[in-house]
Amino acid sequence: MDLGLKGKTAIVCAASKGLGRACAHSLAREGVDVVIAARTEGPLMDTARFIAEDTGVKVIPVIADVATEEGRAAVLAACPTPDILVNNAGGPPPGDFRDWDRDDWIKAIDANMLSAIFMIKATVDPMMDKGFGRIVNITSAAVKAPNDILGLSNGARSGLTGFIAGLSRKTVCRNVTINNILPGPFDTDRLHATIEAGAKQQGKTAEEVANARRTQNPAGRFGQPEEFGDLCAYICSAQAGYLTGQNFLIDGGAYPGTF
Ligand code: NAP
């Protein structure tokens, strides 16, 4: 299937590794030029080189923290009017809400709610003017089925989800869609860091905890980032103009509800 994206431009935030990197790679395979951002130079440059060599598109790496105003300005300077915007940032740490103060909450809200809202604010009107735009926010399965130790994530991402529900109905008439993808357990550095933290807490090995989590999942495995990236590319496709305001759970069937 040709997704009709050849020659378009995308900003993919937090894209040197994991799910962001997979979204950038899937879009690049469809002929999209990508601006990718992350805070650490080495992995970002490696990813930029890999995507450019593998797909032949133009890849611009920007070293930036998208949770900050300066970081977002640097990304937008590299691509002021993208056709596609994928919002992403690192997830907040786990813990007990009794230990979090205002600064902890502000950090989580900056990274997992406001960074996406300000990137959208900077790009959505030009998208509407030209009659094409696709915005995807990477959130979490925890938005649908909250995880008690990830209260910062549950709270900040639910705020973003509520905001998107309203805005996405205001942009679709100009062929600008805004959707969220909610990952369950995907085989990335973030997942392995969470597994190691859980193993320490439970006095088990990381392998034991990882095996238990794989077994609990109806698919019997973790998701592969490429599966996530390809879903993102479809949501960004020319064909997906009637899809907006949705929360796409991709979790191997882990969420047990009918709807
Ligand atoms: P990952 O493998 O740890 O990759 C995170 C990427 O984001 C890296 O490239 C990192 O590079 C970049 N990054 C983090 N914070 C950034 C910031 N403030 N500004 C710019 N770049 C930033 O994580 P992942 O598994 O892909 O997760 C992506 C998102 O999905 C996270 O919010 C995570 O909480 C959420 N999620 C993941 C899973 C899962 O199972 N993987 C499940 C549910 C939700 P630098 O560190 O160099 O900046």
Tab-separated table of C-alpha atoms and ligand atoms in Angstrom:
chain	number	residue	atom	x	y	z
A	1	MET	CA	0.000	0.000	0.000
A	2	ASP	CA	1.391	3.412	-0.961
A	3	LEU	CA	0.672	5.729	1.965
A	4	GLY	CA	0.843	8.841	-0.227
A	5	LEU	CA	3.546	10.508	1.859
A	6	LYS	CA	6.448	10.747	-0.593
A	7	GLY	CA	8.140	14.173	-0.406
A	8	LYS	CA	6.414	15.226	2.820
A	9	THR	CA	8.330	16.470	5.882
A	10	ALA	CA	8.063	15.276	9.471
A	11	ILE	CA	9.328	16.259	12.883
A	12	VAL	CA	9.737	13.255	15.158
A	13	CYS	CA	10.531	14.204	18.748
A	14	ALA	CA	12.589	11.959	21.045
A	15	ALA	CA	13.651	9.788	18.142
A	16	SER	CA	17.219	8.525	18.646
A	17	LYS	CA	15.956	5.285	20.187
A	18	GLY	CA	12.914	3.131	20.776
A	19	LEU	CA	9.441	4.076	19.597
A	20	GLY	CA	10.319	7.551	18.290
A	21	ARG	CA	13.166	6.137	16.220
A	22	ALA	CA	10.834	3.468	14.818
A	23	CYS	CA	8.254	6.117	13.818
A	24	ALA	CA	10.958	8.152	12.058
A	25	HIS	CA	12.237	5.063	10.241
A	26	SER	CA	8.763	3.951	9.095
A	27	LEU	CA	7.954	7.458	7.820
A	28	ALA	CA	11.337	7.653	6.064
A	29	ARG	CA	10.634	4.330	4.341
A	30	GLU	CA	7.537	6.026	2.879
A	31	GLY	CA	9.735	8.782	1.413
A	32	VAL	CA	9.227	11.371	4.179
A	33	ASP	CA	12.157	13.700	5.010
A	34	VAL	CA	12.553	13.666	8.785
A	35	VAL	CA	13.872	15.974	11.480
A	36	ILE	CA	14.693	13.862	14.514
A	37	ALA	CA	15.410	15.203	17.991
A	38	ALA	CA	16.974	13.842	21.172
A	39	ARG	CA	19.221	15.170	23.937
A	40	THR	CA	22.276	12.922	23.521
A	41	GLU	CA	24.442	13.457	20.469
A	42	GLY	CA	25.971	9.988	19.845
A	43	PRO	CA	22.838	7.843	19.471
A	44	LEU	CA	21.050	10.658	17.619
A	45	MET	CA	23.790	10.897	14.973
A	46	ASP	CA	23.919	7.073	14.647
A	47	THR	CA	20.163	6.949	14.096
A	48	ALA	CA	20.251	9.807	11.586
A	49	ARG	CA	22.995	8.053	9.598
A	50	PHE	CA	21.179	4.710	9.718
A	51	ILE	CA	17.824	6.108	8.531
A	52	ALA	CA	19.413	8.195	5.771
A	53	GLU	CA	21.471	5.248	4.452
A	54	ASP	CA	18.592	2.798	4.704
A	55	THR	CA	15.937	4.943	3.031
A	56	GLY	CA	17.685	7.675	1.014
A	57	VAL	CA	15.567	10.477	2.496
A	58	LYS	CA	16.928	13.678	4.030
A	59	VAL	CA	17.412	13.296	7.790
A	60	ILE	CA	18.216	16.295	9.993
A	61	PRO	CA	19.271	15.483	13.569
A	62	VAL	CA	18.690	18.202	16.191
A	63	ILE	CA	20.194	17.860	19.659
A	64	ALA	CA	17.396	19.236	21.805
A	65	ASP	CA	15.368	18.657	24.937
A	66	VAL	CA	11.781	18.947	23.704
A	67	ALA	CA	10.572	19.487	27.267
A	68	THR	CA	12.142	22.966	27.112
A	69	GLU	CA	11.197	26.050	25.123
A	70	GLU	CA	14.747	26.401	23.715
A	71	GLY	CA	14.772	22.736	22.663
A	72	ARG	CA	11.462	23.065	20.828
A	73	ALA	CA	12.638	26.288	19.171
A	74	ALA	CA	15.737	24.476	17.855
A	75	VAL	CA	13.623	21.668	16.408
A	76	LEU	CA	11.178	24.115	14.813
A	77	ALA	CA	14.034	26.161	13.359
A	78	ALA	CA	15.108	23.044	11.435
A	79	CYS	CA	11.562	22.513	10.107
A	80	PRO	CA	9.148	25.397	10.761
A	81	THR	CA	6.185	23.988	8.795
A	82	PRO	CA	6.183	20.177	8.907
A	83	ASP	CA	3.450	18.104	7.255
A	84	ILE	CA	3.701	15.546	10.053
A	85	LEU	CA	4.478	15.951	13.754
A	86	VAL	CA	5.153	13.026	16.074
A	87	ASN	CA	5.287	14.136	19.707
A	88	ASN	CA	7.262	12.029	22.139
A	89	ALA	CA	9.471	12.444	25.219
A	90	GLY	CA	10.937	10.191	27.861
A	91	GLY	CA	8.533	8.829	30.439
A	92	PRO	CA	8.601	10.079	34.043
A	93	PRO	CA	10.057	7.893	36.814
A	94	PRO	CA	7.902	5.448	38.802
A	95	GLY	CA	7.260	6.014	42.491
A	96	ASP	CA	4.781	6.836	45.247
A	97	PHE	CA	2.821	10.083	44.940
A	98	ARG	CA	3.602	10.877	48.582
A	99	ASP	CA	7.232	11.407	47.574
A	100	TRP	CA	6.566	13.778	44.659
A	101	ASP	CA	6.641	17.512	45.119
A	102	ARG	CA	5.540	20.290	42.785
A	103	ASP	CA	8.813	20.166	40.817
A	104	ASP	CA	8.339	16.462	40.055
A	105	TRP	CA	4.850	17.138	38.739
A	106	ILE	CA	5.953	20.158	36.685
A	107	LYS	CA	8.736	18.072	35.079
A	108	ALA	CA	6.270	15.342	34.113
A	109	ILE	CA	3.716	17.855	32.813
A	110	ASP	CA	6.417	19.719	30.831
A	111	ALA	CA	7.667	16.515	29.165
A	112	ASN	CA	4.492	14.503	28.682
A	113	MET	CA	1.807	17.146	28.237
A	114	LEU	CA	3.018	20.691	27.524
A	115	SER	CA	5.839	19.758	25.103
A	116	ALA	CA	3.261	18.202	22.762
A	117	ILE	CA	0.780	21.055	23.204
A	118	PHE	CA	3.401	23.717	22.384
A	119	MET	CA	4.717	21.764	19.371
A	120	ILE	CA	1.128	21.537	18.107
A	121	LYS	CA	0.534	25.245	18.769
A	122	ALA	CA	3.578	26.090	16.619
A	123	THR	CA	2.656	23.865	13.667
A	124	VAL	CA	-1.079	23.264	13.421
A	125	ASP	CA	-2.196	26.522	11.763
A	126	PRO	CA	0.190	26.242	8.770
A	127	MET	CA	-0.977	22.616	8.397
A	128	MET	CA	-4.599	23.789	8.302
A	129	ASP	CA	-3.723	26.545	5.816
A	130	LYS	CA	-2.189	24.035	3.396
A	131	GLY	CA	-4.944	21.446	3.893
A	132	PHE	CA	-2.777	18.576	5.084
A	133	GLY	CA	-1.407	17.673	8.496
A	134	ARG	CA	-0.942	14.591	10.633
A	135	ILE	CA	-0.137	14.837	14.330
A	136	VAL	CA	0.538	11.753	16.426
A	137	ASN	CA	1.260	11.815	20.151
A	138	ILE	CA	3.002	8.851	21.738
A	139	THR	CA	1.316	8.430	25.136
A	140	SER	CA	0.947	5.130	27.006
A	141	ALA	CA	-1.355	2.188	27.670
A	142	ALA	CA	-1.370	3.628	31.201
A	143	VAL	CA	-3.813	6.288	29.934
A	144	LYS	CA	-6.411	3.534	29.494
A	145	ALA	CA	-5.338	1.188	32.288
A	146	PRO	CA	-3.418	3.216	34.866
A	147	ASN	CA	-0.374	1.706	36.507
A	148	ASP	CA	-0.279	2.703	40.200
A	149	ILE	CA	3.474	3.319	40.370
A	150	LEU	CA	3.374	5.502	37.247
A	151	GLY	CA	1.158	8.230	38.697
A	152	LEU	CA	3.167	11.039	37.064
A	153	SER	CA	2.671	9.415	33.669
A	154	ASN	CA	-1.025	8.605	34.272
A	155	GLY	CA	-1.723	12.194	35.269
A	156	ALA	CA	0.323	14.156	32.717
A	157	ARG	CA	-0.629	11.996	29.735
A	158	SER	CA	-4.320	12.015	30.631
A	159	GLY	CA	-4.162	15.810	30.590
A	160	LEU	CA	-2.744	15.714	27.063
A	161	THR	CA	-5.362	13.162	26.002
A	162	GLY	CA	-8.203	15.382	27.208
A	163	PHE	CA	-6.804	18.398	25.388
A	164	ILE	CA	-6.354	16.448	22.135
A	165	ALA	CA	-9.928	15.132	22.307
A	166	GLY	CA	-11.179	18.698	21.953
A	167	LEU	CA	-8.661	20.112	19.471
A	168	SER	CA	-8.727	17.156	17.075
A	169	ARG	CA	-12.375	17.904	16.213
A	170	LYS	CA	-11.465	21.469	15.237
A	171	THR	CA	-8.720	20.620	12.725
A	172	VAL	CA	-10.036	17.615	10.799
A	173	CYS	CA	-12.230	19.784	8.525
A	174	ARG	CA	-8.932	21.066	7.030
A	175	ASN	CA	-7.478	17.538	6.693
A	176	VAL	CA	-5.347	17.880	9.821
A	177	THR	CA	-5.789	14.885	12.096
A	178	ILE	CA	-4.552	14.484	15.664
A	179	ASN	CA	-4.388	11.050	17.268
A	180	ASN	CA	-2.616	9.317	20.139
A	181	ILE	CA	-0.882	5.940	20.108
A	182	LEU	CA	-0.846	4.106	23.440
A	183	PRO	CA	2.019	1.604	23.677
A	184	GLY	CA	1.835	-1.438	25.915
A	185	PRO	CA	5.154	-3.216	26.593
A	186	PHE	CA	7.584	-2.642	23.714
A	187	ASP	CA	11.101	-3.994	23.542
A	188	THR	CA	13.029	-0.741	24.107
A	189	ASP	CA	15.608	0.637	26.564
A	190	ARG	CA	12.787	2.200	28.569
A	191	LEU	CA	11.064	-1.169	29.051
A	192	HIS	CA	14.315	-2.834	30.108
A	193	ALA	CA	15.051	-0.050	32.604
A	194	THR	CA	11.548	-0.538	34.100
A	195	ILE	CA	12.083	-4.301	34.258
A	196	GLU	CA	15.413	-3.894	36.035
A	197	ALA	CA	13.880	-1.503	38.576
A	198	GLY	CA	11.030	-3.993	39.164
A	199	ALA	CA	13.492	-6.878	39.549
A	200	LYS	CA	15.460	-5.009	42.222
A	201	GLN	CA	12.250	-4.221	44.110
A	202	GLN	CA	11.060	-7.834	43.970
A	203	GLY	CA	14.471	-9.437	44.657
A	204	LYS	CA	14.344	-11.276	41.295
A	205	THR	CA	16.539	-11.276	38.210
A	206	ALA	CA	15.650	-9.026	35.293
A	207	GLU	CA	15.236	-12.136	33.118
A	208	GLU	CA	12.670	-13.597	35.562
A	209	VAL	CA	10.656	-10.383	35.597
A	210	ALA	CA	10.881	-10.036	31.796
A	211	ASN	CA	9.719	-13.636	31.278
A	212	ALA	CA	6.799	-13.142	33.657
A	213	ARG	CA	5.740	-10.004	31.771
A	214	ARG	CA	6.010	-11.746	28.410
A	215	THR	CA	3.949	-14.686	29.653
A	216	GLN	CA	1.242	-12.402	31.088
A	217	ASN	CA	0.745	-10.753	27.693
A	218	PRO	CA	-1.812	-12.519	25.443
A	219	ALA	CA	0.700	-12.289	22.572
A	220	GLY	CA	3.318	-14.038	24.735
A	221	ARG	CA	5.921	-11.440	23.803
A	222	PHE	CA	6.830	-7.774	23.868
A	223	GLY	CA	5.977	-5.554	20.919
A	224	GLN	CA	8.711	-4.734	18.435
A	225	PRO	CA	9.315	-1.005	17.804
A	226	GLU	CA	8.872	-1.539	14.018
A	227	GLU	CA	5.257	-2.654	14.641
A	228	PHE	CA	4.674	0.634	16.434
A	229	GLY	CA	6.419	2.695	13.741
A	230	ASP	CA	4.321	1.181	10.962
A	231	LEU	CA	1.074	1.938	12.820
A	232	CYS	CA	2.265	5.533	13.184
A	233	ALA	CA	3.033	5.733	9.443
A	234	TYR	CA	-0.463	4.485	8.575
A	235	ILE	CA	-2.108	7.033	10.903
A	236	CYS	CA	-0.048	9.692	9.088
A	237	SER	CA	-1.030	8.409	5.643
A	238	ALA	CA	-3.001	10.263	2.989
A	239	GLN	CA	-5.711	7.592	3.383
A	240	ALA	CA	-6.225	8.303	7.103
A	241	GLY	CA	-7.853	11.743	6.818
A	242	TYR	CA	-11.121	10.578	8.419
A	243	LEU	CA	-9.356	9.297	11.568
A	244	THR	CA	-9.030	11.872	14.319
A	245	GLY	CA	-9.218	12.185	18.092
A	246	GLN	CA	-8.572	8.484	18.564
A	247	ASN	CA	-6.486	6.594	21.117
A	248	PHE	CA	-4.881	3.570	19.456
A	249	LEU	CA	-3.875	0.953	21.989
A	250	ILE	CA	-1.122	-1.355	20.693
A	251	ASP	CA	-0.391	-3.833	23.465
A	252	GLY	CA	-0.684	-7.440	22.225
A	253	GLY	CA	-4.204	-7.601	23.700
A	254	ALA	CA	-3.070	-6.885	27.275
A	255	TYR	CA	-5.982	-4.527	27.999
A	256	PRO	CA	-8.789	-6.919	28.880
A	257	GLY	CA	-11.828	-4.763	28.048
A	258	THR	CA	-14.314	-5.315	25.206
A	259	PHE	CA	-14.128	-1.663	24.116
B	1	NAP	P1	13.430	4.839	25.005
B	1	NAP	O1	13.756	3.603	24.281
B	1	NAP	O2	14.051	5.099	26.342
B	1	NAP	O3	13.756	6.071	24.032
B	1	NAP	C1	13.471	7.376	24.451
B	1	NAP	C2	13.953	8.339	23.374
B	1	NAP	O4	13.494	9.632	23.712
B	1	NAP	C3	15.461	8.442	23.278
B	1	NAP	O5	15.804	8.697	21.944
B	1	NAP	C4	15.771	9.649	24.164
B	1	NAP	O6	17.018	10.202	23.835
B	1	NAP	C5	14.596	10.540	23.796
B	1	NAP	N1	14.203	11.546	24.774
B	1	NAP	C6	13.784	11.324	26.044
B	1	NAP	N2	13.445	12.480	26.629
B	1	NAP	C7	13.642	13.462	25.710
B	1	NAP	C8	13.474	14.862	25.721
B	1	NAP	N3	13.025	15.502	26.806
B	1	NAP	N4	13.765	15.570	24.600
B	1	NAP	C9	14.213	14.940	23.495
B	1	NAP	N5	14.393	13.600	23.423
B	1	NAP	C10	14.119	12.879	24.531
B	1	NAP	O7	11.855	4.978	25.288
B	1	NAP	P2	10.617	4.333	24.473
B	1	NAP	O8	10.355	2.983	25.015
B	1	NAP	O9	10.795	4.541	23.036
B	1	NAP	O10	9.424	5.237	25.031
B	1	NAP	C11	8.924	6.373	24.340
B	1	NAP	C12	7.741	6.913	25.150
B	1	NAP	O11	6.725	5.890	25.214
B	1	NAP	C13	8.100	7.263	26.594
B	1	NAP	O12	7.382	8.394	27.008
B	1	NAP	C14	7.643	6.046	27.366
B	1	NAP	O13	7.351	6.324	28.711
B	1	NAP	C15	6.395	5.660	26.587
B	1	NAP	N6	6.026	4.246	26.784
B	1	NAP	C16	6.884	3.251	26.432
B	1	NAP	C17	6.504	1.924	26.653
B	1	NAP	C18	7.427	0.770	26.311
B	1	NAP	O14	7.124	-0.368	26.668
B	1	NAP	N7	8.506	0.971	25.611
B	1	NAP	C19	5.251	1.634	27.224
B	1	NAP	C20	4.404	2.688	27.559
B	1	NAP	C21	4.805	4.007	27.335
B	1	NAP	P3	17.824	11.123	24.891
B	1	NAP	O15	17.726	10.445	26.221
B	1	NAP	O16	19.215	11.187	24.328
B	1	NAP	O17	17.145	12.456	24.867
